[in-house]
Short mmCIF file of C-alpha atoms and ligand atoms in Angstrom, two decimals:
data_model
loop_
_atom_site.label_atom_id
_atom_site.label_comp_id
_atom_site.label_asym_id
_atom_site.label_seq_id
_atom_site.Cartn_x
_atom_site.Cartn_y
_atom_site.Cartn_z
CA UNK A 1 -40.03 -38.04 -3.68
CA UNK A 2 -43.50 -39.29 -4.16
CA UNK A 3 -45.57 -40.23 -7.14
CA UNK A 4 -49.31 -41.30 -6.09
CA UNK A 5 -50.84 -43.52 -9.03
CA UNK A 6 -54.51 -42.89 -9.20
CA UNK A 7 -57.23 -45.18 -10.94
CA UNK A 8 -55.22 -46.69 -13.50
CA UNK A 9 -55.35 -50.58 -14.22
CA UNK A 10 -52.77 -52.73 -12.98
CA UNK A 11 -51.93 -55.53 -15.19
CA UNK A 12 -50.39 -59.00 -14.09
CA UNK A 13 -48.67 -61.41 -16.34
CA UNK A 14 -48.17 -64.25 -13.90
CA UNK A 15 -51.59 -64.04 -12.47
CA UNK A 16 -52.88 -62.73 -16.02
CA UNK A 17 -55.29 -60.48 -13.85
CA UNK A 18 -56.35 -56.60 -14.59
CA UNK A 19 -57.00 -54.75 -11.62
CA UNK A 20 -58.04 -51.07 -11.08
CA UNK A 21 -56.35 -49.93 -8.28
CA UNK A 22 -53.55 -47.04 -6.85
CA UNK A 23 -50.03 -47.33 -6.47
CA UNK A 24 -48.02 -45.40 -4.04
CA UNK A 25 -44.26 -44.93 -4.72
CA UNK A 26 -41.65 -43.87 -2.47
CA UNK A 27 -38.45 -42.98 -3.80
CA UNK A 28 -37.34 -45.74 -5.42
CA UNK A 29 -39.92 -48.42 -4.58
CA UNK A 30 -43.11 -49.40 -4.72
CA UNK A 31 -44.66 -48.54 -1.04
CA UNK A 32 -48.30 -49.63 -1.56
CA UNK A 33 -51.16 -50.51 -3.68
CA UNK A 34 -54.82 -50.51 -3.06
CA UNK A 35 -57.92 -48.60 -3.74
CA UNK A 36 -58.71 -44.95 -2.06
CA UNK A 37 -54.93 -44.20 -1.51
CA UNK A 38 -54.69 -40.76 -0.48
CA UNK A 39 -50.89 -38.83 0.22
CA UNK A 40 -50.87 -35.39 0.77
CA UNK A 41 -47.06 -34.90 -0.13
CA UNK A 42 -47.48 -37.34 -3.20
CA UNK A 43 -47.42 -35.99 -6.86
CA UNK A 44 -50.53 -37.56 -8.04
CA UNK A 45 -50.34 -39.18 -11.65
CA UNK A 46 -54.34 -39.78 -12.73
CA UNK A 47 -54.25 -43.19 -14.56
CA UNK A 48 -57.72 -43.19 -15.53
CA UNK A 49 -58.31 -45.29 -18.56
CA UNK A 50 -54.63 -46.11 -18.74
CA UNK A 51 -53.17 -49.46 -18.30
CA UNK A 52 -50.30 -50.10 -15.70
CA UNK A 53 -47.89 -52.37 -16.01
CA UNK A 54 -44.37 -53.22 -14.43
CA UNK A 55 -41.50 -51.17 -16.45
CA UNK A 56 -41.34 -52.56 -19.94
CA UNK A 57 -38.06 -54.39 -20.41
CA UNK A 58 -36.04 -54.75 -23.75
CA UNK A 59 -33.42 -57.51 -23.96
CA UNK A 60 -32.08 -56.57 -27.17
CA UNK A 61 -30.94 -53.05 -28.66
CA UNK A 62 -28.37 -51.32 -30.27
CA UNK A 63 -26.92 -48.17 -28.92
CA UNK A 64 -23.66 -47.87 -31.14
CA UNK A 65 -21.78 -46.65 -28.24
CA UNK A 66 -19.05 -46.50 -28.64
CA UNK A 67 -17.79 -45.97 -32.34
CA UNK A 68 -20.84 -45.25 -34.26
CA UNK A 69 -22.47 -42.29 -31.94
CA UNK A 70 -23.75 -40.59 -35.34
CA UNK A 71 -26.23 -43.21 -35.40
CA UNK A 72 -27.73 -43.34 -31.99
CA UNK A 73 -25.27 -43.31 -28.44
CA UNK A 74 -26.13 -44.52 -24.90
CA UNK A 75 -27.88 -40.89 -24.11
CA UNK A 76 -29.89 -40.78 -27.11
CA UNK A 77 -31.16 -44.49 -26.73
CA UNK A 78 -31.72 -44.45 -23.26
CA UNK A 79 -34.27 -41.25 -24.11
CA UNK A 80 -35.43 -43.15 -27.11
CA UNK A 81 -36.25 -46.12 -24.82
CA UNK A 82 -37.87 -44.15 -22.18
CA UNK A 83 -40.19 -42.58 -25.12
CA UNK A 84 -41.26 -46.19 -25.63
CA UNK A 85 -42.36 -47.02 -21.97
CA UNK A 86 -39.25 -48.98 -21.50
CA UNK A 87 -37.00 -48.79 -18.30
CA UNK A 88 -34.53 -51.40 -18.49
CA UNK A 89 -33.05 -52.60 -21.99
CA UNK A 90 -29.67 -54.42 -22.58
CA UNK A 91 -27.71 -53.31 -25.15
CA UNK A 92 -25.77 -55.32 -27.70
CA UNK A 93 -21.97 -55.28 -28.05
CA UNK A 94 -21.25 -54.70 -31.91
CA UNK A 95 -19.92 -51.59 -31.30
CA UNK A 96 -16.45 -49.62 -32.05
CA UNK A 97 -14.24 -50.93 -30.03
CA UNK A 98 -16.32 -54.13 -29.50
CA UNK A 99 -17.76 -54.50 -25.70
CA UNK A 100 -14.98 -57.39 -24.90
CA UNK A 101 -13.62 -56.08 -21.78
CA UNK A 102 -14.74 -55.28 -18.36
CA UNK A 103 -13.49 -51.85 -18.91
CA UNK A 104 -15.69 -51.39 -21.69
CA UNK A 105 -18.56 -52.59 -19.93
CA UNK A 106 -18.27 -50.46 -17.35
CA UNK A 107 -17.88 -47.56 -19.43
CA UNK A 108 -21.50 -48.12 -20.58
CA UNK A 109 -22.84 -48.20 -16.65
CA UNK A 110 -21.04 -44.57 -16.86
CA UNK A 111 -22.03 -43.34 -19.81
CA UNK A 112 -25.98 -44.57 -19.08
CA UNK A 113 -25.62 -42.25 -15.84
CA UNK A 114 -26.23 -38.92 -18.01
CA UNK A 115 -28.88 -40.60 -19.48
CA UNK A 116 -32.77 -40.60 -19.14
CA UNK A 117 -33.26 -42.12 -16.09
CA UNK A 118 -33.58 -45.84 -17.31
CA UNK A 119 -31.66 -48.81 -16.61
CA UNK A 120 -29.19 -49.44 -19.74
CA UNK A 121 -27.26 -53.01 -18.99
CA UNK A 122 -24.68 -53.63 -21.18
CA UNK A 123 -24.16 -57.40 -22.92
CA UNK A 124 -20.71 -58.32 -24.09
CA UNK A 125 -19.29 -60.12 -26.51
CA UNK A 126 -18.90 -64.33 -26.88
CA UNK A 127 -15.61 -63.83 -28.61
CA UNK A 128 -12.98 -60.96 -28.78
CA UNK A 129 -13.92 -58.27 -31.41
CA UNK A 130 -16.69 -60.59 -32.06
CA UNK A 131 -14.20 -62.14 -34.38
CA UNK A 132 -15.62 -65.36 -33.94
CA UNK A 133 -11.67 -66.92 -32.84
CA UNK A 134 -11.31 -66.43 -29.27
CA UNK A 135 -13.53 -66.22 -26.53
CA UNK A 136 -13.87 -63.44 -24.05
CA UNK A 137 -13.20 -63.60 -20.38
CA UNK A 138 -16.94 -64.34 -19.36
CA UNK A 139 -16.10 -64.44 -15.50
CA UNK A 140 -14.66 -60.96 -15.43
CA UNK A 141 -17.28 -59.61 -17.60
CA UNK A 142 -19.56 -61.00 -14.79
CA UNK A 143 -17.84 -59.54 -12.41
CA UNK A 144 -18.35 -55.96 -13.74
CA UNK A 145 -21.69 -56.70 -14.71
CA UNK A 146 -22.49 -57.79 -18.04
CA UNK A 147 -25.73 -58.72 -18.36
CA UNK A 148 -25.31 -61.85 -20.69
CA UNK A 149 -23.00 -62.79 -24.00
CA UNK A 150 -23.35 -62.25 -27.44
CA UNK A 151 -21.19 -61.82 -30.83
CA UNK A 152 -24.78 -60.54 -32.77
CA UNK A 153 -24.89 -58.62 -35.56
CA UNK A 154 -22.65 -61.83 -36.21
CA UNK A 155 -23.55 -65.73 -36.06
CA UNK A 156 -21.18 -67.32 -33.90
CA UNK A 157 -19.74 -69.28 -36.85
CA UNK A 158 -17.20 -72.02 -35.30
CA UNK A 159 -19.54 -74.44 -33.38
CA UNK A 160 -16.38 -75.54 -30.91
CA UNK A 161 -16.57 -72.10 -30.22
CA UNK A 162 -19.84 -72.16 -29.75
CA UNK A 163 -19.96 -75.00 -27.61
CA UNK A 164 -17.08 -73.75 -25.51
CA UNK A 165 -18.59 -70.32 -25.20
CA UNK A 166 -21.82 -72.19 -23.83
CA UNK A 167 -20.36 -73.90 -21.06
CA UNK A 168 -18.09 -71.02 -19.67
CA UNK A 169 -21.02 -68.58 -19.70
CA UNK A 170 -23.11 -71.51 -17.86
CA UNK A 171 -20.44 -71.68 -15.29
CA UNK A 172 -21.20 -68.01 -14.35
CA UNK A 173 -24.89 -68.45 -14.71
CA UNK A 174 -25.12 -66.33 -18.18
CA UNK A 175 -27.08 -66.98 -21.26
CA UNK A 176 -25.63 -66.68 -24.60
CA UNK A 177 -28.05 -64.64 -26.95
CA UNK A 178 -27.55 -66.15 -30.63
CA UNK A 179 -27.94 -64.22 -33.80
CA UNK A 180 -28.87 -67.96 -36.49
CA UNK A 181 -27.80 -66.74 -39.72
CA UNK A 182 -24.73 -69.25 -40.99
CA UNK A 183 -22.91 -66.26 -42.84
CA UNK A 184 -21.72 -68.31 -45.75
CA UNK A 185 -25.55 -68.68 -46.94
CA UNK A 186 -26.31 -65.06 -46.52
CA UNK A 187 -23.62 -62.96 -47.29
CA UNK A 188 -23.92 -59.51 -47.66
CA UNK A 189 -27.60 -60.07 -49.28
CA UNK A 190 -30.41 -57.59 -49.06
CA UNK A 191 -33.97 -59.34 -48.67
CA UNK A 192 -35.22 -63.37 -48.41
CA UNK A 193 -34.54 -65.66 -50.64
CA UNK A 194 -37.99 -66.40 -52.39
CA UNK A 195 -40.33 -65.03 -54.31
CA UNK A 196 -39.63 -61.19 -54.01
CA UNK A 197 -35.92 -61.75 -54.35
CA UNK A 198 -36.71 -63.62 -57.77
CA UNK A 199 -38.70 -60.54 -58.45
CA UNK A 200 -35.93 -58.30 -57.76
CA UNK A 201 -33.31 -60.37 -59.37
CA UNK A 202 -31.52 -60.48 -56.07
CA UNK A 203 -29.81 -63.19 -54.03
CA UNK A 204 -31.15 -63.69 -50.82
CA UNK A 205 -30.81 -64.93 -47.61
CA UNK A 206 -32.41 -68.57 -47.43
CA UNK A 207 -34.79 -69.32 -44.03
CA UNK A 208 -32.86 -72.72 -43.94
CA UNK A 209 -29.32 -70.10 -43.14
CA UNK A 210 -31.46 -69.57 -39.90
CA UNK A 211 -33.11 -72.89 -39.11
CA UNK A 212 -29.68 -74.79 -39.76
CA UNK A 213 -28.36 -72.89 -36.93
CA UNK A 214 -31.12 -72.53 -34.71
CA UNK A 215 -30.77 -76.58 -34.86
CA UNK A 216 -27.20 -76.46 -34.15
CA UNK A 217 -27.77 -74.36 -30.75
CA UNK A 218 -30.84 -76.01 -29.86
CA UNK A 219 -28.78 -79.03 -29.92
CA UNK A 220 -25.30 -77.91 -28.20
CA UNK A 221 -27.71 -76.40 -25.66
CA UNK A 222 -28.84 -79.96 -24.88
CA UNK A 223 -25.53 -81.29 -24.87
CA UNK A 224 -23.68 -78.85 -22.89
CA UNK A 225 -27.13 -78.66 -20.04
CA UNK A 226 -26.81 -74.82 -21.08
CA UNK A 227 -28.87 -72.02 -21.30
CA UNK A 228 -29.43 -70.32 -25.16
CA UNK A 229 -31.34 -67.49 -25.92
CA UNK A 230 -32.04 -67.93 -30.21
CA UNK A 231 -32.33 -63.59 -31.05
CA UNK A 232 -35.20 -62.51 -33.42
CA UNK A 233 -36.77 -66.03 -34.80
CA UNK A 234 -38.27 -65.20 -37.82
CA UNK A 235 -39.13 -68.67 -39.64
CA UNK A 236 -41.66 -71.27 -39.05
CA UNK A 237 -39.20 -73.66 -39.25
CA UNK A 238 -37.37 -72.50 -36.38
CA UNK A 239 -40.19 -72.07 -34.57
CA UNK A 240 -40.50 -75.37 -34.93
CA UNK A 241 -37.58 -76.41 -33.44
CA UNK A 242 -37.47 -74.62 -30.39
CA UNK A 243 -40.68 -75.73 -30.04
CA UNK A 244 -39.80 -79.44 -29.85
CA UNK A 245 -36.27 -78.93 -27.83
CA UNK A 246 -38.43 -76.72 -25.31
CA UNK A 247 -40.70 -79.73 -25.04
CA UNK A 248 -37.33 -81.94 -24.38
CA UNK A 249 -36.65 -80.29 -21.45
CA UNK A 250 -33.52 -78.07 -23.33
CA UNK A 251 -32.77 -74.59 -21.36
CA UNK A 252 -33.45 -73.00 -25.07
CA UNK A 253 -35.71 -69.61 -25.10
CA UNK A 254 -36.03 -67.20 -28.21
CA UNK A 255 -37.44 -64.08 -29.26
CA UNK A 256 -38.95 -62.08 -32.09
CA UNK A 257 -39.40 -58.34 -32.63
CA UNK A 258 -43.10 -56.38 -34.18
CA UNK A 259 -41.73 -56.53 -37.60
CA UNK A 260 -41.50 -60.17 -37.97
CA UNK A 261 -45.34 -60.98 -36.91
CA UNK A 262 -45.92 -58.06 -38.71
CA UNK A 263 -44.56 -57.33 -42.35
CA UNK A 264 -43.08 -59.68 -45.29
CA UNK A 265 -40.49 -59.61 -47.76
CA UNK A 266 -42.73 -57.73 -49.95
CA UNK A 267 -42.79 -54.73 -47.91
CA UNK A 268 -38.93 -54.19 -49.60
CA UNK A 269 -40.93 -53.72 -52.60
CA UNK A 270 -42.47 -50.34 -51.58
CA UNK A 271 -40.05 -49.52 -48.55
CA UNK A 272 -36.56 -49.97 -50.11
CA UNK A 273 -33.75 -50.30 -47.65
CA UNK A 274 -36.09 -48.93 -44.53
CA UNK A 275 -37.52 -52.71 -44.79
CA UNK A 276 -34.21 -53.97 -45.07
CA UNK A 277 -33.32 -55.98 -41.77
CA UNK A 278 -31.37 -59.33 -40.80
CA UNK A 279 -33.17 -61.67 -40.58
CA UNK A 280 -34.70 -60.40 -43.49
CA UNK A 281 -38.60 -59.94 -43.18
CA UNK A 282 -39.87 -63.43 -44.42
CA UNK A 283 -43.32 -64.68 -46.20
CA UNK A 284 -46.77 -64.74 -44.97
CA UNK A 285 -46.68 -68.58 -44.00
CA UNK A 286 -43.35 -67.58 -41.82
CA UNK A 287 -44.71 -64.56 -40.23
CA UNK A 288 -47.98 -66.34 -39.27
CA UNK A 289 -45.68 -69.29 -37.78
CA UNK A 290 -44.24 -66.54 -36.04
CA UNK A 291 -47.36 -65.26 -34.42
CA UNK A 292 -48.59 -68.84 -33.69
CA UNK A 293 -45.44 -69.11 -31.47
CA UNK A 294 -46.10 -65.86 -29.91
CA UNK A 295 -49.54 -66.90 -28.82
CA UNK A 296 -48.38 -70.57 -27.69
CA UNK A 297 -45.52 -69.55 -25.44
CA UNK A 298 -43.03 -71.19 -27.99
CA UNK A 299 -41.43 -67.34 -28.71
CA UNK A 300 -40.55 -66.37 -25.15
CA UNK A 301 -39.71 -62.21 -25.60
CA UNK A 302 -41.23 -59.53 -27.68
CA UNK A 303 -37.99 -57.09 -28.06
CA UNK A 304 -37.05 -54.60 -30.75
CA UNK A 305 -33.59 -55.22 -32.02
CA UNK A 306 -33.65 -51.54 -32.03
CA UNK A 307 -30.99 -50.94 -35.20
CA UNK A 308 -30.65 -47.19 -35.54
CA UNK A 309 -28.33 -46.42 -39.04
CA UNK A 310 -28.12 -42.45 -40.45
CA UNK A 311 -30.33 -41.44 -42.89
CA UNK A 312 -27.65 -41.06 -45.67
CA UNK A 313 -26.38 -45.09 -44.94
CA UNK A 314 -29.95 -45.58 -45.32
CA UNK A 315 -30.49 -43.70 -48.63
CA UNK A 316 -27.81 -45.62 -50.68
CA UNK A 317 -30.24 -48.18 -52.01
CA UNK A 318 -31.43 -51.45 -51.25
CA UNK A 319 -28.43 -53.33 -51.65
CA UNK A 320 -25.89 -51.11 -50.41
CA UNK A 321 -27.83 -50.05 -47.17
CA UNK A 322 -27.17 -51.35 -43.80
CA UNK A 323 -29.63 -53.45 -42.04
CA UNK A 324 -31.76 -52.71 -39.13
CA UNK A 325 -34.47 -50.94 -38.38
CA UNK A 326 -35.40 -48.31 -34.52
CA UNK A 327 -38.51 -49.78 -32.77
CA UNK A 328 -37.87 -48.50 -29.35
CA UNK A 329 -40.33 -45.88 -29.93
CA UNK A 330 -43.15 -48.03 -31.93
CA UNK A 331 -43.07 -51.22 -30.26
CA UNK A 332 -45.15 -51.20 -27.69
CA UNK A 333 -48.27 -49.31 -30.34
CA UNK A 334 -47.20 -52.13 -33.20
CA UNK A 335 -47.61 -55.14 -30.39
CA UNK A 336 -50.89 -53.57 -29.39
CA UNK A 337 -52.26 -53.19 -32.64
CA UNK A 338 -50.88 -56.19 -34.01
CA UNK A 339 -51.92 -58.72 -31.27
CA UNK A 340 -54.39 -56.87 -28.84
CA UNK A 341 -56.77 -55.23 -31.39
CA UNK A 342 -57.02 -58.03 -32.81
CA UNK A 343 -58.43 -59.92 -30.23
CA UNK A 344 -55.38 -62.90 -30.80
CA UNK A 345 -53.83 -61.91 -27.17
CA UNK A 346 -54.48 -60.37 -23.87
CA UNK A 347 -52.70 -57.75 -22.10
CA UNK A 348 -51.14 -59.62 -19.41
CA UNK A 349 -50.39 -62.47 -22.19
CA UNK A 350 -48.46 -59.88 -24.11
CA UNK A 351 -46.93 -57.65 -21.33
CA UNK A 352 -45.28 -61.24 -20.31
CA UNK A 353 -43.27 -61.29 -22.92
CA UNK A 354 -42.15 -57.12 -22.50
CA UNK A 355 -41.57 -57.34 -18.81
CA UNK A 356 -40.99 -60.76 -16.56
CA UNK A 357 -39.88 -63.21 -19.77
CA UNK A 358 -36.81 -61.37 -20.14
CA UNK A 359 -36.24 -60.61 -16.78
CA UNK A 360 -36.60 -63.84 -16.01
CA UNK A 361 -34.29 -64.87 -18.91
CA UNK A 362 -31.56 -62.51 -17.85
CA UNK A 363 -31.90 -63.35 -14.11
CA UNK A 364 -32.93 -59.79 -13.37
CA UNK A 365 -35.46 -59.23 -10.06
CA UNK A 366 -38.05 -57.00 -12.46
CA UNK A 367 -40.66 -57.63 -14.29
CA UNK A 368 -42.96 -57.35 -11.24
CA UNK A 369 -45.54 -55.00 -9.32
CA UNK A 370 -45.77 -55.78 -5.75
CA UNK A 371 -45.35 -53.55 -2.74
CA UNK A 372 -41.14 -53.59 -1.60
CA UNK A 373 -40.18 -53.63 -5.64
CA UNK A 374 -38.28 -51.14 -7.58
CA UNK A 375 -40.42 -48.20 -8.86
CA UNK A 376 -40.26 -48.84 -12.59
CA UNK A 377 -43.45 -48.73 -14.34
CA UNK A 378 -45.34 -47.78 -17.82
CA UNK A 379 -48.67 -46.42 -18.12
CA UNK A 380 -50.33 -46.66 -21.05
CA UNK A 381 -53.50 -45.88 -22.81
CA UNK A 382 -54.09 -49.02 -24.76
CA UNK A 383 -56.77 -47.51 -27.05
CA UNK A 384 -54.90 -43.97 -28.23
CA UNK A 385 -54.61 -43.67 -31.63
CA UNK A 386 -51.39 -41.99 -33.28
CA UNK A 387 -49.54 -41.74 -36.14
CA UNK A 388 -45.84 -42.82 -36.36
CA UNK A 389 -43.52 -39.23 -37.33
CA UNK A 390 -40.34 -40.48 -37.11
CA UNK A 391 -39.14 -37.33 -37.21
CA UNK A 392 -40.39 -36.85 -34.07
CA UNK A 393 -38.25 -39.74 -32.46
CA UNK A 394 -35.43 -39.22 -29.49
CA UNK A 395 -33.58 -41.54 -31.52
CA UNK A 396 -30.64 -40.00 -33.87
CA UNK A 397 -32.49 -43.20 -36.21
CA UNK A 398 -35.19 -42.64 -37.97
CA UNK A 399 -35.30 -45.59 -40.08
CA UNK A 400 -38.26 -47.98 -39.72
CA UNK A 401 -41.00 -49.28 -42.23
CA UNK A 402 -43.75 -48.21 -39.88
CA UNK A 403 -43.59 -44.85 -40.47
CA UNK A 404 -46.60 -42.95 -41.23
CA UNK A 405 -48.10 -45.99 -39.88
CA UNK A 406 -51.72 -45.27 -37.44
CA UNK A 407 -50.98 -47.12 -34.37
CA UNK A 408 -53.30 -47.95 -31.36
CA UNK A 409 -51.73 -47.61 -27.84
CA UNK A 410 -49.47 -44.72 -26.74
CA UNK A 411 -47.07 -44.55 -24.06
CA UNK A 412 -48.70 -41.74 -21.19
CA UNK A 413 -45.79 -42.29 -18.47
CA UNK A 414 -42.37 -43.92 -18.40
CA UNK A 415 -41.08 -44.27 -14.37
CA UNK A 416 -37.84 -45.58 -13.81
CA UNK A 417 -36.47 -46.13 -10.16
CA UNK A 418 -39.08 -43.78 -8.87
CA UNK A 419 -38.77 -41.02 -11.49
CA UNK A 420 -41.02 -40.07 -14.57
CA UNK A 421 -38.49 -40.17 -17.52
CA UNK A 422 -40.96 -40.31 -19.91
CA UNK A 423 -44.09 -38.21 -20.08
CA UNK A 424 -46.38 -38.17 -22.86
CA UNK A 425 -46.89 -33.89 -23.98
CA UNK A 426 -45.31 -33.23 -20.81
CA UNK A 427 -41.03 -32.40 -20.23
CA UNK A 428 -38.81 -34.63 -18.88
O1 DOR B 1 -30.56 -55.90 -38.93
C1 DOR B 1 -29.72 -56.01 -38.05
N1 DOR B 1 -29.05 -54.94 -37.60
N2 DOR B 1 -29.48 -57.21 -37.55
C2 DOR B 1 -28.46 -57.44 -36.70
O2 DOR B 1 -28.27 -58.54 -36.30
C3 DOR B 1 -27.55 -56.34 -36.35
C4 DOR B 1 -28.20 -55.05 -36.46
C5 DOR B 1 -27.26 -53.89 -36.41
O3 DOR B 1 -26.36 -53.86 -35.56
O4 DOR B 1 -27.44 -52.95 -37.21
ZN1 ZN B 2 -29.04 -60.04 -34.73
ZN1 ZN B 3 -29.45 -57.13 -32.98
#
């Protein structure tokens, strides 16, 4: 099989260079790039006017598989994530039975074989059942391929634990990904604690519950000479920190997802439980802290927690809904809109943190687009306008504030391993 890439332009991270040009690829690789390249056997994709950039990775999703498969499973996320011009995500362990075991790991690599076409790389769990008591066998889970630890969904409450987990996973060359919430300061609660949670008479879920613990890993991280990954930052304050330990030499990365340089706590006000996510959307000062470490390197990874929930766990109500919120199939459009339109980033600057960042991170060879390297690409028209219909998602979730939403970017072309598992209008 042969895909010839015509006139579309190629977009570098590391270099930070755009460059029109063509890309051959031959079965699964990339086989050459240049101008004027001509195959007679090739299909040829036109690229004109569309942006091309090495498969967009996503280093954090839920695909409730197995256990919750009402809400989204592997087959339905790995479509969902080809929609979005991903083609490699890792997917989190919270699931029913908990991804603890190298025979549950594996049974995601199976399951992701019926799937779109993308890579799906499962993580597994710091401690058994994510129960927060014992840890997991992190060299076997190696072995069989897990892509990195974590317990979230859950904070990783018992800091021996913690520090224990950090240097067994080092020892195999794993990060730990860390959900900072301390769970005695947020409880069950619905929103932030501040001024909309004083509006709604509601306790909520302090940004010091995050910080607190984004300290406490910064600093066992330091200690231990191991690697941490803090998931979704969504304070200034912990900004902050990583900030200064990154400065310190610590292995400490992070990441944040479109909602949290995009929305506040207010949006609850008008979007219910669809707004409802953990770490709760936070105030303006937090969310521009949030975008200031996006643009200064500080926030490492633009990734979607992608939380899909059923419509009728959705509809019971603020308080009584779960959290989360899809984004496989927005983020991309929200990124672009939020932080390209705007003139605060440039494409290679924000494709960084979508493509080598977390490959990096995870100690994955992608992220690049060079001639020898696996065929997974996304082309995209950066200036398409559309307007979210979640109803029209490959996701079994349909729950996200940006619905309705006019976005600016669309995914044309999702290529994974040499295949087009994504085409925009077109079939699969
Ligand atoms: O809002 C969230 N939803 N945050 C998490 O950490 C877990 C996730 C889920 O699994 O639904
Ligand atoms: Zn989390
Ligand atoms: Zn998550």
């Amino acid at each position: 099989m042969k895909l010839l890439i015509k006139n579309g332009t190629l977009i570098d991270p590391v270099l930070e260079t755009m460059q029109k040009t063509d890309i051959l690829v031959e079965d699964d690789l990339i086989s050459a790039i240049g101008e004027g390249l001509e195959d007679a056997e090739a299909r040829v994709i036109d690229a004109e006017g569309c942006a091309i950039s090495a498969g967009l990775i996503d280093m954090h999703v839920h695909f409730r598989d197995p256990g919750f498969t009402y809400k989204e499973d592997i087959i339905s996320g790995s479509h969902a994530a080809a929609h979005g011009g991903f083609t490699t995500v890792t997917c989190m362990p919270n699931t029913k039975p908990t991804i603890d075991t190298p025979e549950w790991v594996k049974y995601v690599y199976d399951r992701a074989e019926e799937g779109s076409g993308i890579h799906v790389l499962p993580i597994a769990a710091v401690s058994k059942g994510q129960l927060g008591e014992e840890l997991t066998d992190a060299e076997a889970l190696k072995k069989a391929g897990a892509a990195a630890l974590s317990d979230d969904g859950r904070q990783v409450m018992n800091a021996n634990l913690m520090r224990d987990a950090l240097i067994c996973a080092s020892r195999q060359n794993m990060v730990i990904l860390s959900h900072c919430e301390d769970e005695n300061m947020v409880k069950n609660y619905a929103v932030n604690e501040g001024r909309i949670s004083r509006q709604l008479g509601l306790p909520g879920r302090p940004a010091i519950a995050e910080e607190l613990m984004v300290m406490r890993d910064a600093m066992l991280a330091e200690e231990t000479q191991s690697a941490v990954h803090i998931c979704h930052i969504s304070t200034g304050k912990a900004v902050d920190i990583v900030r200064k330990f990154k400065k310190k030499g610590v292995k400490i990365t992070c990441e944040t997802c479109p909602q949290y340089f995009t929305l506040t706590h207010s949006e609850v006000l008008t979007q219910g439980a669809a707004a409802r996510v953990n770490p709760p959307l936070r105030n303006t000062r937090d969310m521009q802290a949030v975008l200031e470490g996006v643009k200064d390197g500080t926030i490492d990874c633009i990734v979607t927690d992608h939380a899909p929930h059923s419509e009728e766990e959705k509809a019971r109500g603020l308080e009584k809904a779960p959290s989360g919120m899809v984004g496989l199939e927005t983020s991309l459009a929200i990124t672009l809109t939020q932080l390209y339109h705007t003139g605060e980033m440039t494409l290679p600057q924000i494709l960084a943190k979508m493509t080598v960042n977390p490959a990096h991170i995870l100690g994955l060879e992608k992220g690049r687009v060079a001639v020898g390297c696996d065929a997974d690409l996304t082309i995209f028209d950066p200036n398409e306008e559309w307007v979210v219909d979640a109803s029209k998602f490959a996701s079994k979730g349909r729950n996200t504030p940006f619905n309705g939403k006019t976005l600016k970017g669309r995914v044309k072309y999702t290529i994974a391993a040499g295949k087009v598992v994504y085409e925009d209008g077109g079939e699969e």
